[in-house]
């Protein structure tokens, strides 16, 4: 059986780009834990930062060095979280 390759994604911010791999389950668990605050609100920047750093394949160093580019890329990286509809039934 052939090994399935993970998808890659590109984020572009002001002409600078980076390539990210698909997040693993372990990365998603960490992102969810950091993103969801105790009061129920979301900290998208912190979750996105973990996603960006954990899934980074290659890209322009300016994205990591410039705060505005970095924050924008972090927020965009949150879009890698794909939530499917699930249904719970009582049996």
mmCIF file of C-alpha atoms in Angstrom:
data_model
loop_
_atom_site.group_PDB
_atom_site.id
_atom_site.type_symbol
_atom_site.label_atom_id
_atom_site.label_comp_id
_atom_site.label_asym_id
_atom_site.label_seq_id
_atom_site.Cartn_x
_atom_site.Cartn_y
_atom_site.Cartn_z
ATOM 1 C CA UNK A 1 0.000 0.000 0.000
ATOM 2 C CA UNK A 2 1.459 3.382 -0.998
ATOM 3 C CA UNK A 3 2.086 5.875 1.757
ATOM 4 C CA UNK A 4 -0.280 8.826 1.491
ATOM 5 C CA UNK A 5 1.522 12.163 1.449
ATOM 6 C CA UNK A 6 0.235 15.001 3.584
ATOM 7 C CA UNK A 7 -0.998 18.144 1.881
ATOM 8 C CA UNK A 8 1.028 21.326 1.887
ATOM 9 C CA UNK A 9 -0.389 24.839 2.164
ATOM 10 C CA UNK A 10 0.972 28.275 1.340
ATOM 11 C CA UNK A 11 0.369 31.481 3.250
ATOM 12 C CA UNK A 12 1.096 34.803 1.585
ATOM 13 C CA UNK A 13 1.406 38.040 3.545
ATOM 14 C CA UNK A 14 2.388 41.276 1.755
ATOM 15 C CA UNK A 15 4.261 39.359 -0.938
ATOM 16 C CA UNK A 16 6.118 37.100 1.512
ATOM 17 C CA UNK A 17 5.217 33.417 1.534
ATOM 18 C CA UNK A 18 5.673 30.318 3.629
ATOM 19 C CA UNK A 19 4.757 26.700 3.076
ATOM 20 C CA UNK A 20 3.096 24.666 5.829
ATOM 21 C CA UNK A 21 2.454 20.960 6.143
ATOM 22 C CA UNK A 22 -0.862 19.526 7.203
ATOM 23 C CA UNK A 23 -0.981 19.481 11.029
ATOM 24 C CA UNK A 24 -0.673 16.164 12.811
ATOM 25 C CA UNK A 25 -3.123 15.062 15.483
ATOM 26 C CA UNK A 26 -0.538 15.903 18.154
ATOM 27 C CA UNK A 27 -0.153 19.447 16.824
ATOM 28 C CA UNK A 28 -3.933 19.886 16.684
ATOM 29 C CA UNK A 29 -4.260 18.747 20.310
ATOM 30 C CA UNK A 30 -1.681 21.318 21.427
ATOM 31 C CA UNK A 31 -3.249 24.062 19.311
ATOM 32 C CA UNK A 32 -6.740 23.406 20.718
ATOM 33 C CA UNK A 33 -5.379 23.360 24.283
ATOM 34 C CA UNK A 34 -3.629 26.726 23.818
ATOM 35 C CA UNK A 35 -6.317 28.358 21.715
ATOM 36 C CA UNK A 36 -9.294 27.753 23.991
ATOM 37 C CA UNK A 37 -9.088 29.964 27.074
ATOM 38 C CA UNK A 38 -10.681 29.094 30.420
ATOM 39 C CA UNK A 39 -13.451 31.667 29.898
ATOM 40 C CA UNK A 40 -14.433 30.027 26.597
ATOM 41 C CA UNK A 41 -12.928 32.702 24.360
ATOM 42 C CA UNK A 42 -10.394 31.925 21.659
ATOM 43 C CA UNK A 43 -6.774 33.016 21.495
ATOM 44 C CA UNK A 44 -6.268 32.605 17.751
ATOM 45 C CA UNK A 45 -2.824 34.198 17.713
ATOM 46 C CA UNK A 46 -1.351 31.756 20.231
ATOM 47 C CA UNK A 47 -2.948 28.767 18.531
ATOM 48 C CA UNK A 48 -1.866 30.030 15.130
ATOM 49 C CA UNK A 49 1.691 30.570 16.359
ATOM 50 C CA UNK A 50 1.935 26.926 17.421
ATOM 51 C CA UNK A 51 0.431 25.839 14.113
ATOM 52 C CA UNK A 52 2.777 28.057 12.103
ATOM 53 C CA UNK A 53 5.925 26.965 13.944
ATOM 54 C CA UNK A 54 4.998 23.272 14.074
ATOM 55 C CA UNK A 55 3.943 22.965 10.436
ATOM 56 C CA UNK A 56 6.541 25.297 8.859
ATOM 57 C CA UNK A 57 8.262 23.644 5.889
ATOM 58 C CA UNK A 58 9.935 26.651 4.280
ATOM 59 C CA UNK A 59 9.389 30.315 3.621
ATOM 60 C CA UNK A 60 10.551 33.875 3.827
ATOM 61 C CA UNK A 61 12.293 34.629 7.129
ATOM 62 C CA UNK A 62 10.594 38.030 7.207
ATOM 63 C CA UNK A 63 7.350 36.301 8.203
ATOM 64 C CA UNK A 64 8.982 35.065 11.411
ATOM 65 C CA UNK A 65 10.947 38.258 12.053
ATOM 66 C CA UNK A 66 8.335 40.975 11.401
ATOM 67 C CA UNK A 67 5.617 41.089 14.079
ATOM 68 C CA UNK A 68 2.852 42.303 11.729
ATOM 69 C CA UNK A 69 3.614 39.646 9.118
ATOM 70 C CA UNK A 70 3.907 36.994 11.826
ATOM 71 C CA UNK A 71 0.564 37.811 13.472
ATOM 72 C CA UNK A 72 -1.177 37.818 10.091
ATOM 73 C CA UNK A 73 0.386 34.461 9.193
ATOM 74 C CA UNK A 74 -0.607 33.017 12.590
ATOM 75 C CA UNK A 75 -4.226 34.023 12.088
ATOM 76 C CA UNK A 76 -4.180 32.539 8.601
ATOM 77 C CA UNK A 77 -2.612 29.294 9.898
ATOM 78 C CA UNK A 78 -5.694 28.762 12.078
ATOM 79 C CA UNK A 79 -7.579 28.007 8.864
ATOM 80 C CA UNK A 80 -5.733 24.664 8.768
ATOM 81 C CA UNK A 81 -8.099 23.494 11.491
ATOM 82 C CA UNK A 82 -10.871 21.657 9.693
ATOM 83 C CA UNK A 83 -13.857 20.808 11.833
ATOM 84 C CA UNK A 84 -16.181 18.161 10.459
ATOM 85 C CA UNK A 85 -19.811 17.831 11.489
ATOM 86 C CA UNK A 86 -20.276 14.989 13.970
ATOM 87 C CA UNK A 87 -23.524 13.617 15.350
ATOM 88 C CA UNK A 88 -24.110 11.905 18.673
ATOM 89 C CA UNK A 89 -27.009 9.492 19.022
ATOM 90 C CA UNK A 90 -28.361 7.914 22.148
ATOM 91 C CA UNK A 91 -28.682 4.166 21.661
#
